[in-house]
Short mmCIF file of C-alpha atoms in Angstrom, two decimals:
data_model
loop_
_atom_site.label_atom_id
_atom_site.label_comp_id
_atom_site.label_asym_id
_atom_site.label_seq_id
_atom_site.Cartn_x
_atom_site.Cartn_y
_atom_site.Cartn_z
CA LEU A 1 12.51 16.12 9.37
CA GLY A 2 16.15 14.87 10.12
CA ASN A 3 19.27 16.15 8.21
CA ILE A 4 21.71 14.91 6.83
CA ARG A 5 24.95 17.47 6.79
CA GLU A 6 27.84 14.81 5.89
CA ASP A 7 27.99 12.52 3.07
CA LEU A 8 28.27 9.08 3.34
CA THR A 9 28.12 5.53 1.50
CA LEU A 10 25.53 2.26 3.04
CA PHE A 11 26.96 -0.16 2.41
CA GLU A 12 25.14 -3.55 1.69
CA LEU A 13 27.26 -5.11 4.87
CA CYS A 14 24.67 -3.41 6.87
CA SER A 15 21.67 -3.19 5.23
CA PRO A 16 19.38 -2.65 5.11
CA TYR A 17 18.53 0.43 5.77
CA SER A 18 15.99 3.04 7.89
CA ILE A 19 14.20 6.33 7.24
CA THR A 20 11.56 6.64 9.60
CA GLY A 21 9.30 9.67 11.11
CA SER A 22 8.69 12.39 8.84
CA GLY A 23 11.48 10.93 6.95
CA ILE A 24 15.01 12.54 6.54
CA SER A 25 16.42 16.15 4.14
CA ILE A 26 20.07 15.91 2.32
CA LYS A 27 21.35 18.87 2.48
CA GLU A 28 22.79 20.69 0.17
CA GLY A 29 26.44 20.63 -0.55
CA TYR A 30 26.43 16.62 0.90
CA THR A 31 25.81 13.42 -0.90
CA VAL A 32 24.88 10.36 0.46
CA ILE A 33 25.18 6.55 -2.23
CA LEU A 34 22.97 3.61 -1.32
CA GLU A 35 25.90 1.40 -3.01
CA LYS A 36 25.59 -1.54 -5.01
CA GLY A 37 22.73 -4.27 -3.80
CA ALA A 38 21.91 -2.10 -0.78
CA VAL A 39 18.12 -2.01 0.44
CA LEU A 40 16.23 0.93 2.11
CA ASN A 41 13.59 0.82 3.86
CA VAL A 42 11.66 4.14 3.31
CA GLY A 43 8.30 3.73 6.36
CA GLU A 44 5.19 5.17 6.37
CA ASP A 45 4.20 8.79 5.85
CA ALA A 46 8.50 9.01 5.62
CA GLN A 47 10.06 12.28 2.72
CA MET A 48 13.38 11.72 1.28
CA ARG A 49 14.03 15.62 0.79
CA ILE A 50 17.34 15.66 -1.83
CA GLN A 51 18.76 19.27 -1.54
CA GLY A 52 22.18 17.63 -2.13
CA THR A 53 22.88 14.13 -4.00
CA LEU A 54 21.52 10.63 -3.71
CA ILE A 55 23.80 8.14 -5.47
CA VAL A 56 21.52 5.29 -5.88
CA LYS A 57 23.79 2.34 -7.28
CA GLU A 58 23.19 -0.53 -9.71
CA GLY A 59 21.34 -3.33 -7.88
CA ALA A 60 20.63 -1.09 -4.90
CA VAL A 61 16.43 -1.08 -3.72
CA ILE A 62 14.68 1.25 -2.48
CA ASN A 63 11.18 -0.07 -0.70
CA MET A 64 9.12 2.82 -0.06
CA SER A 65 5.59 2.97 2.57
CA ASP A 66 1.71 3.40 2.34
CA ASN A 67 2.19 7.71 1.95
CA SER A 68 5.83 8.18 1.72
CA TYR A 69 7.68 9.97 -1.62
CA ILE A 70 10.66 11.95 -2.36
CA SER A 71 11.00 15.20 -3.38
CA VAL A 72 14.15 16.86 -5.58
CA GLU A 73 14.01 21.02 -5.23
CA ASP A 74 16.61 23.65 -4.48
CA ASN A 75 19.83 22.83 -5.77
CA GLY A 76 19.38 18.46 -6.02
CA LYS A 77 20.38 16.31 -8.08
CA LEU A 78 18.55 12.80 -7.73
CA GLN A 79 21.21 10.18 -9.42
CA MET A 80 20.23 6.28 -10.33
CA GLU A 81 22.62 4.68 -11.21
CA GLY A 82 21.27 0.87 -13.20
CA THR A 83 22.27 -0.82 -15.37
CA SER A 84 20.83 -3.05 -18.07
CA SER A 85 22.11 -6.93 -16.21
CA ASN A 86 21.62 -4.79 -12.71
CA ARG A 87 18.99 -2.50 -12.24
CA ILE A 88 17.78 -0.38 -9.11
CA THR A 89 14.28 -1.10 -7.72
CA VAL A 90 12.15 1.15 -6.39
CA THR A 91 9.08 -0.67 -4.77
CA GLY A 92 6.02 -0.48 -2.45
CA GLU A 93 2.11 -0.29 -1.84
CA SER A 94 0.79 3.53 -2.39
CA TRP A 95 3.72 5.51 -2.20
CA GLU A 96 3.05 8.62 -3.51
CA LYS A 97 2.68 12.37 -1.69
CA ASN A 98 -0.28 12.14 0.92
CA THR A 99 -0.28 14.22 4.31
CA GLY A 100 -3.30 14.82 4.87
CA THR A 101 -3.30 18.88 3.38
CA SER A 102 -1.62 18.16 -0.09
CA SER A 103 -0.85 15.64 -2.21
CA GLY A 104 1.70 14.65 -4.74
CA PRO A 105 3.71 12.19 -6.48
CA GLY A 106 6.14 9.38 -5.85
CA ILE A 107 8.71 11.54 -7.18
CA GLU A 108 8.94 15.42 -7.87
CA LEU A 109 11.23 16.72 -9.47
CA ASN A 110 12.13 20.36 -9.62
CA SER A 111 15.52 21.18 -9.20
CA SER A 112 17.17 23.46 -10.47
CA VAL A 113 19.74 20.82 -11.48
CA LYS A 114 19.02 18.15 -13.83
CA SER A 115 18.62 14.58 -12.81
CA SER A 116 18.74 11.33 -14.38
CA LEU A 117 17.34 7.64 -14.09
CA LYS A 118 18.46 4.98 -15.21
CA TYR A 119 17.79 1.39 -15.31
CA VAL A 120 15.23 1.87 -12.85
CA ASP A 121 11.91 -1.20 -11.92
CA PHE A 122 8.80 0.93 -10.54
CA ILE A 123 6.04 -0.93 -8.74
CA ASN A 124 3.99 0.84 -7.10
CA SER A 125 0.80 -1.19 -6.36
CA ASN A 126 -2.88 -1.03 -4.16
CA VAL A 127 -2.78 2.89 -4.71
CA ASP A 128 -5.27 4.24 -2.31
CA ARG A 129 -6.21 7.78 -4.13
CA PRO A 130 -5.83 6.77 -7.77
CA TRP A 131 -7.46 9.73 -9.47
CA ASP A 132 -4.96 11.83 -8.75
CA ASN A 133 -1.74 10.48 -8.28
CA TRP A 134 1.02 10.45 -10.49
CA ILE A 135 4.61 8.13 -9.43
CA ILE A 136 6.80 11.25 -11.09
CA ILE A 137 6.64 14.22 -11.99
CA SER A 138 9.66 15.57 -13.85
CA ARG A 139 8.95 19.17 -13.82
CA ASP A 140 12.85 21.05 -14.49
CA GLY A 141 14.35 19.10 -18.43
CA SER A 142 14.91 15.51 -16.05
CA SER A 143 15.92 12.48 -18.31
CA LEU A 144 14.26 8.88 -17.52
CA ASP A 145 16.35 5.94 -19.77
CA ASN A 146 15.05 2.77 -19.90
CA ILE A 147 13.62 2.37 -16.80
CA SER A 148 10.05 0.30 -16.63
CA MET A 149 6.96 1.55 -14.15
CA ASN A 150 4.02 -1.39 -13.44
CA GLY A 151 1.11 -0.81 -11.42
CA GLY A 152 0.06 2.11 -10.27
CA SER A 153 -2.29 4.59 -10.89
CA ASN A 154 -1.20 7.53 -13.11
CA GLY A 155 2.70 7.46 -14.87
CA ILE A 156 4.81 10.36 -15.47
CA ILE A 157 4.02 14.17 -15.96
CA LEU A 158 7.07 15.48 -18.04
CA GLU A 159 8.03 19.46 -18.38
CA ASN A 160 9.90 21.41 -19.57
CA ASN A 161 12.53 20.33 -21.71
CA SER A 162 12.98 16.39 -19.58
CA SER A 163 12.85 13.39 -21.66
CA LEU A 164 12.00 10.05 -21.39
CA THR A 165 13.43 7.35 -23.28
CA ASN A 166 13.76 3.40 -24.55
CA SER A 167 11.15 2.67 -21.47
CA LYS A 168 8.20 0.44 -20.73
CA ILE A 169 4.98 2.24 -19.04
CA SER A 170 2.62 -1.08 -18.01
CA ASN A 171 -1.01 -2.03 -16.04
CA LEU A 172 -2.00 1.58 -14.94
CA GLU A 173 -5.06 2.29 -13.18
CA ARG A 174 -5.30 5.12 -15.37
CA THR A 175 -3.13 7.33 -17.92
CA ALA A 176 0.51 6.66 -18.57
CA LEU A 177 1.52 10.46 -19.73
CA HIS A 178 1.16 13.44 -19.82
CA VAL A 179 3.63 16.00 -21.83
CA HIS A 180 4.55 19.26 -21.66
CA SER A 181 7.25 20.53 -24.08
CA SER A 182 9.05 17.57 -23.33
CA THR A 183 9.84 14.06 -25.07
CA VAL A 184 9.29 10.54 -25.89
CA GLU A 185 11.34 8.40 -27.44
CA GLY A 186 11.76 4.55 -28.17
CA ASN A 187 9.58 3.47 -25.26
CA GLN A 188 6.55 1.04 -25.29
CA ILE A 189 3.06 2.30 -23.50
CA PHE A 190 0.74 -0.53 -23.47
CA ASP A 191 -2.42 -1.45 -20.49
CA VAL A 192 -2.87 1.02 -18.65
CA ALA A 193 -6.12 3.28 -18.73
CA GLN A 194 -7.90 0.04 -17.02
CA ASN A 195 -10.17 1.26 -14.73
CA ILE A 196 -11.37 4.62 -16.77
CA THR A 197 -13.29 4.67 -19.98
CA ASN A 198 -12.79 7.24 -22.50
CA ASN A 199 -9.17 8.39 -22.06
CA ALA A 200 -6.41 8.24 -23.28
CA TYR A 201 -2.86 6.29 -22.47
CA VAL A 202 -0.99 9.91 -23.34
CA HIS A 203 -1.77 12.95 -23.21
CA LEU A 204 -0.20 15.52 -25.39
CA TYR A 205 0.61 20.03 -24.47
CA SER A 206 2.30 22.32 -26.76
CA ASN A 207 5.59 22.24 -27.69
CA ALA A 208 5.52 17.69 -27.11
CA ILE A 209 7.23 15.34 -29.28
CA LEU A 210 6.05 12.10 -29.72
CA ARG A 211 9.18 9.69 -31.05
CA SER A 212 9.60 5.88 -32.27
CA ASN A 213 7.11 4.26 -29.37
CA ARG A 214 4.86 2.03 -29.42
CA ILE A 215 0.97 2.48 -27.92
CA TYR A 216 -0.67 -0.51 -27.02
CA SER A 217 -3.40 -3.00 -25.23
CA THR A 218 -2.64 -6.93 -24.87
CA THR A 219 -6.56 -7.41 -24.78
CA ASP A 220 -8.94 -5.45 -27.44
CA VAL A 221 -10.20 -2.48 -26.06
CA GLU A 222 -12.78 -0.56 -27.14
CA THR A 223 -13.71 2.28 -24.91
CA ASN A 224 -10.25 4.46 -24.54
CA PHE A 225 -8.18 5.29 -26.66
CA ALA A 226 -3.85 6.10 -27.70
CA LEU A 227 -3.39 9.73 -27.82
CA TYR A 228 -5.37 13.20 -26.72
CA LEU A 229 -3.60 15.82 -28.25
CA ASP A 230 -4.09 19.59 -26.80
CA GLY A 231 -1.73 23.01 -27.94
CA SER A 232 0.47 23.92 -30.55
CA ASN A 233 4.04 22.61 -32.22
CA VAL A 234 3.09 19.40 -30.98
CA LEU A 235 5.70 16.55 -32.73
CA VAL A 236 3.69 12.79 -34.49
CA GLU A 237 6.50 10.74 -35.24
CA LYS A 238 7.28 7.11 -36.15
CA ASN A 239 4.71 5.66 -33.77
CA THR A 240 3.64 2.53 -33.97
CA VAL A 241 -0.02 2.22 -32.53
CA GLY A 242 -1.67 -1.61 -32.19
CA GLY A 243 -0.85 -3.89 -34.35
CA ALA A 244 1.92 -6.98 -34.42
CA THR A 245 0.81 -9.15 -30.29
CA GLY A 246 -1.12 -5.82 -29.47
CA LEU A 247 -4.42 -4.26 -29.80
CA HIS A 248 -5.34 -0.87 -29.65
#
């Protein structure tokens, strides 16, 4: 990996920027800012390792490639600052960790510092390892707010007081959410589990909170179900399953 040991600001005027080879590592104590409207292309098999800080501004676009991925670790922080009128886009085909010796999500948040992802559209198409790959795993209490996720295999794993709020998850091949000791509130989850039967859209484990969400399908589905509960102290309240124009 190429190491970044200085503060950098990447402006729209000079974009697109490219990460190639095995990728980059933003070292602790340094900040990289992808400015408003800038475009970053991450090449095939490239990793973005964040041990410092990566700030992504409104309207920025990150184009991922096959087997490229982002990992936030040690004291790293990913701060994605989209707005309701100018969202960030992260897109690409089959982007997830797949090194040949290990596999993992497209984005893994596993730091001593909580990350924040707001107003981001995640698109992941043509997933070539559909059975175990997730788009995002948050292990460190990070917050995801007003995101959308469209396409891909599995959606999001939330652990250790992470949160997903006011978001939309749709058109996944398998499972939308696994929730462990975390909160899911105010979201729409629909048209998932498209390539599997006898599966739940949302799996809730110990100390999970599922509140005020809407879970449904736009077609008549009889082979899957909305919720699977496996653990203690699970709170499910004020959710709508199916109804209105959606079916379940």
